[in-house]
Amino acid sequence: MPAAKTELFTDEQIRIAELAKVLGHPARIAILMHLFKINSCVCGDIVEEIPLAQSTISQHLKALKDVGIIQGEVEGTKTCYCINPKVWQEMKGVLGQFFGTFNGCC
Amino acid sequence: MPAAKTELFTDEQIRIAELAKVLGHPARIAILMHLFKINSCVCGDIVEEIPLAQSTISQHLKALKDVGIIQGEVEGTKTCYCINPKVWQEMKGVLGQFFGTFNGCC
DNA sequence: AATATTAATCGTATTTTTACGATGAATTTA
DNA sequence: TAAATTCATCGTAAAAATACGATTAATATT
């Protein structure tokens, strides 16, 4: 893609797209679902849950962390990843509002 | 990306990711926002609204159409694009439920 | 101190996405 | 019928995403 023309869109449009984009891969959805399921933080067992290489999962975790949805904390030799409630709320709000904008027309 | 290992994830995970992915570009958000704004169908003026080449916008429209969020209908020399209410509801439901799964833990 | 464990990062290959101009197909207008 | 309009598609180039193995860094264990 030749040059990201981010200046052409509003900050809101860019943020919505950014948040949606990070949800745009099954592995990252699976990671988040696992976090929901255990209802706490994952501390080092994600690789067993998802059939991908360790380095690949680490990349997906980084993508989620970069956008802010999760946060990691080093615990000795392991790393604990948790949902960032603040960003999760933001996402719920931003995307929820976006969805709510359309109420049917034609 | 070497080979899409879709068999490794559930249908739900794949669908959520697919729906989110198509929202993962500012241009497509802008297209949908324009549809909301005019509160009807766009019939041939999207190229003036978004500063991208006609062929590029056509590609984005196709992406939205492929996932089902919008539907196009040929009207003479123009094409009218509308939100598909059914798929929009599905998206609201699927993603809304996904967001609702997390209520805070740590 | 040496070894083991865990996760991040590096390097790299492949695929997908994004973007554009050019062309083509369909319809409308002159 | 000829010209104009509108949009899809083709071809292509550049960038980003995805995946993996190998390596590194940090901590824990022996």
JSON list of N, CA and C in Angstrom, two decimals, chain A residues 8-36:
[
{"chain": "A", "resi": 8, "resn": "LEU", "atom": "N", "xyz": [-6.03, 12.13, 5.50]},
{"chain": "A", "resi": 8, "resn": "LEU", "atom": "CA", "xyz": [-7.26, 12.28, 4.74]},
{"chain": "A", "resi": 8, "resn": "LEU", "atom": "C", "xyz": [-8.50, 11.90, 5.52]},
{"chain": "A", "resi": 9, "resn": "PHE", "atom": "N", "xyz": [-8.28, 11.31, 6.69]},
{"chain": "A", "resi": 9, "resn": "PHE", "atom": "CA", "xyz": [-9.43, 10.88, 7.48]},
{"chain": "A", "resi": 9, "resn": "PHE", "atom": "C", "xyz": [-9.41, 11.54, 8.86]},
{"chain": "A", "resi": 10, "resn": "THR", "atom": "N", "xyz": [-10.54, 11.56, 9.50]},
{"chain": "A", "resi": 10, "resn": "THR", "atom": "CA", "xyz": [-10.61, 12.17, 10.82]},
{"chain": "A", "resi": 10, "resn": "THR", "atom": "C", "xyz": [-9.96, 11.25, 11.85]},
{"chain": "A", "resi": 11, "resn": "ASP", "atom": "N", "xyz": [-9.62, 11.85, 13.00]},
{"chain": "A", "resi": 11, "resn": "ASP", "atom": "CA", "xyz": [-9.04, 11.08, 14.09]},
{"chain": "A", "resi": 11, "resn": "ASP", "atom": "C", "xyz": [-9.99, 9.97, 14.52]},
{"chain": "A", "resi": 12, "resn": "GLU", "atom": "N", "xyz": [-11.26, 10.30, 14.52]},
{"chain": "A", "resi": 12, "resn": "GLU", "atom": "CA", "xyz": [-12.27, 9.31, 14.93]},
{"chain": "A", "resi": 12, "resn": "GLU", "atom": "C", "xyz": [-12.27, 8.12, 13.97]},
{"chain": "A", "resi": 13, "resn": "GLN", "atom": "N", "xyz": [-12.27, 8.43, 12.70]},
{"chain": "A", "resi": 13, "resn": "GLN", "atom": "CA", "xyz": [-12.27, 7.35, 11.71]},
{"chain": "A", "resi": 13, "resn": "GLN", "atom": "C", "xyz": [-11.03, 6.48, 11.85]},
{"chain": "A", "resi": 14, "resn": "ILE", "atom": "N", "xyz": [-9.92, 7.12, 12.10]},
{"chain": "A", "resi": 14, "resn": "ILE", "atom": "CA", "xyz": [-8.66, 6.38, 12.23]},
{"chain": "A", "resi": 14, "resn": "ILE", "atom": "C", "xyz": [-8.67, 5.50, 13.48]},
{"chain": "A", "resi": 15, "resn": "ARG", "atom": "N", "xyz": [-9.20, 6.04, 14.57]},
{"chain": "A", "resi": 15, "resn": "ARG", "atom": "CA", "xyz": [-9.23, 5.26, 15.82]},
{"chain": "A", "resi": 15, "resn": "ARG", "atom": "C", "xyz": [-10.19, 4.08, 15.72]},
{"chain": "A", "resi": 16, "resn": "ILE", "atom": "N", "xyz": [-11.36, 4.33, 15.15]},
{"chain": "A", "resi": 16, "resn": "ILE", "atom": "CA", "xyz": [-12.32, 3.23, 14.96]},
{"chain": "A", "resi": 16, "resn": "ILE", "atom": "C", "xyz": [-11.68, 2.12, 14.14]},
{"chain": "A", "resi": 17, "resn": "ALA", "atom": "N", "xyz": [-11.04, 2.51, 13.04]},
{"chain": "A", "resi": 17, "resn": "ALA", "atom": "CA", "xyz": [-10.42, 1.52, 12.15]},
{"chain": "A", "resi": 17, "resn": "ALA", "atom": "C", "xyz": [-9.30, 0.78, 12.87]},
{"chain": "A", "resi": 18, "resn": "GLU", "atom": "N", "xyz": [-8.56, 1.51, 13.65]},
{"chain": "A", "resi": 18, "resn": "GLU", "atom": "CA", "xyz": [-7.43, 0.92, 14.38]},
{"chain": "A", "resi": 18, "resn": "GLU", "atom": "C", "xyz": [-7.90, -0.13, 15.38]},
{"chain": "A", "resi": 19, "resn": "LEU", "atom": "N", "xyz": [-8.95, 0.22, 16.11]},
{"chain": "A", "resi": 19, "resn": "LEU", "atom": "CA", "xyz": [-9.49, -0.71, 17.09]},
{"chain": "A", "resi": 19, "resn": "LEU", "atom": "C", "xyz": [-10.10, -1.93, 16.40]},
{"chain": "A", "resi": 20, "resn": "ALA", "atom": "N", "xyz": [-10.82, -1.68, 15.32]},
{"chain": "A", "resi": 20, "resn": "ALA", "atom": "CA", "xyz": [-11.45, -2.79, 14.61]},
{"chain": "A", "resi": 20, "resn": "ALA", "atom": "C", "xyz": [-10.39, -3.69, 13.98]},
{"chain": "A", "resi": 21, "resn": "LYS", "atom": "N", "xyz": [-9.36, -3.05, 13.47]},
{"chain": "A", "resi": 21, "resn": "LYS", "atom": "CA", "xyz": [-8.32, -3.81, 12.77]},
{"chain": "A", "resi": 21, "resn": "LYS", "atom": "C", "xyz": [-7.66, -4.85, 13.66]},
{"chain": "A", "resi": 22, "resn": "VAL", "atom": "N", "xyz": [-7.42, -4.46, 14.89]},
{"chain": "A", "resi": 22, "resn": "VAL", "atom": "CA", "xyz": [-6.72, -5.37, 15.80]},
{"chain": "A", "resi": 22, "resn": "VAL", "atom": "C", "xyz": [-7.62, -6.54, 16.19]},
{"chain": "A", "resi": 23, "resn": "LEU", "atom": "N", "xyz": [-8.91, -6.38, 15.98]},
{"chain": "A", "resi": 23, "resn": "LEU", "atom": "CA", "xyz": [-9.84, -7.50, 16.20]},
{"chain": "A", "resi": 23, "resn": "LEU", "atom": "C", "xyz": [-9.99, -8.34, 14.94]},
{"chain": "A", "resi": 24, "resn": "GLY", "atom": "N", "xyz": [-9.30, -7.94, 13.90]},
{"chain": "A", "resi": 24, "resn": "GLY", "atom": "CA", "xyz": [-9.50, -8.54, 12.58]},
{"chain": "A", "resi": 24, "resn": "GLY", "atom": "C", "xyz": [-8.69, -9.79, 12.30]},
{"chain": "A", "resi": 25, "resn": "HIS", "atom": "N", "xyz": [-8.37, -10.53, 13.34]},
{"chain": "A", "resi": 25, "resn": "HIS", "atom": "CA", "xyz": [-7.67, -11.81, 13.13]},
{"chain": "A", "resi": 25, "resn": "HIS", "atom": "C", "xyz": [-8.14, -12.83, 14.17]},
{"chain": "A", "resi": 26, "resn": "PRO", "atom": "N", "xyz": [-8.49, -14.02, 13.70]},
{"chain": "A", "resi": 26, "resn": "PRO", "atom": "CA", "xyz": [-9.04, -15.04, 14.59]},
{"chain": "A", "resi": 26, "resn": "PRO", "atom": "C", "xyz": [-8.14, -15.35, 15.78]},
{"chain": "A", "resi": 27, "resn": "ALA", "atom": "N", "xyz": [-6.83, -15.31, 15.58]},
{"chain": "A", "resi": 27, "resn": "ALA", "atom": "CA", "xyz": [-5.93, -15.61, 16.69]},
{"chain": "A", "resi": 27, "resn": "ALA", "atom": "C", "xyz": [-6.08, -14.59, 17.80]},
{"chain": "A", "resi": 28, "resn": "ARG", "atom": "N", "xyz": [-6.24, -13.33, 17.43]},
{"chain": "A", "resi": 28, "resn": "ARG", "atom": "CA", "xyz": [-6.36, -12.30, 18.46]},
{"chain": "A", "resi": 28, "resn": "ARG", "atom": "C", "xyz": [-7.73, -12.39, 19.15]},
{"chain": "A", "resi": 29, "resn": "ILE", "atom": "N", "xyz": [-8.75, -12.77, 18.38]},
{"chain": "A", "resi": 29, "resn": "ILE", "atom": "CA", "xyz": [-10.04, -13.00, 19.01]},
{"chain": "A", "resi": 29, "resn": "ILE", "atom": "C", "xyz": [-9.93, -14.17, 19.99]},
{"chain": "A", "resi": 30, "resn": "ALA", "atom": "N", "xyz": [-9.23, -15.20, 19.59]},
{"chain": "A", "resi": 30, "resn": "ALA", "atom": "CA", "xyz": [-9.06, -16.37, 20.46]},
{"chain": "A", "resi": 30, "resn": "ALA", "atom": "C", "xyz": [-8.31, -16.00, 21.73]},
{"chain": "A", "resi": 31, "resn": "ILE", "atom": "N", "xyz": [-7.32, -15.16, 21.60]},
{"chain": "A", "resi": 31, "resn": "ILE", "atom": "CA", "xyz": [-6.57, -14.71, 22.78]},
{"chain": "A", "resi": 31, "resn": "ILE", "atom": "C", "xyz": [-7.49, -13.97, 23.75]},
{"chain": "A", "resi": 32, "resn": "LEU", "atom": "N", "xyz": [-8.28, -13.06, 23.20]},
{"chain": "A", "resi": 32, "resn": "LEU", "atom": "CA", "xyz": [-9.18, -12.28, 24.06]},
{"chain": "A", "resi": 32, "resn": "LEU", "atom": "C", "xyz": [-10.24, -13.19, 24.68]},
{"chain": "A", "resi": 33, "resn": "MET", "atom": "N", "xyz": [-10.76, -14.12, 23.88]},
{"chain": "A", "resi": 33, "resn": "MET", "atom": "CA", "xyz": [-11.76, -15.05, 24.42]},
{"chain": "A", "resi": 33, "resn": "MET", "atom": "C", "xyz": [-11.19, -15.88, 25.56]},
{"chain": "A", "resi": 34, "resn": "HIS", "atom": "N", "xyz": [-9.94, -16.24, 25.41]},
{"chain": "A", "resi": 34, "resn": "HIS", "atom": "CA", "xyz": [-9.30, -17.01, 26.48]},
{"chain": "A", "resi": 34, "resn": "HIS", "atom": "C", "xyz": [-9.20, -16.17, 27.75]},
{"chain": "A", "resi": 35, "resn": "LEU", "atom": "N", "xyz": [-8.89, -14.91, 27.55]},
{"chain": "A", "resi": 35, "resn": "LEU", "atom": "CA", "xyz": [-8.83, -14.00, 28.71]},
{"chain": "A", "resi": 35, "resn": "LEU", "atom": "C", "xyz": [-10.19, -13.89, 29.39]},
{"chain": "A", "resi": 36, "resn": "PHE", "atom": "N", "xyz": [-11.24, -13.86, 28.58]},
{"chain": "A", "resi": 36, "resn": "PHE", "atom": "CA", "xyz": [-12.59, -13.79, 29.15]},
{"chain": "A", "resi": 36, "resn": "PHE", "atom": "C", "xyz": [-12.88, -15.06, 29.95]}
]
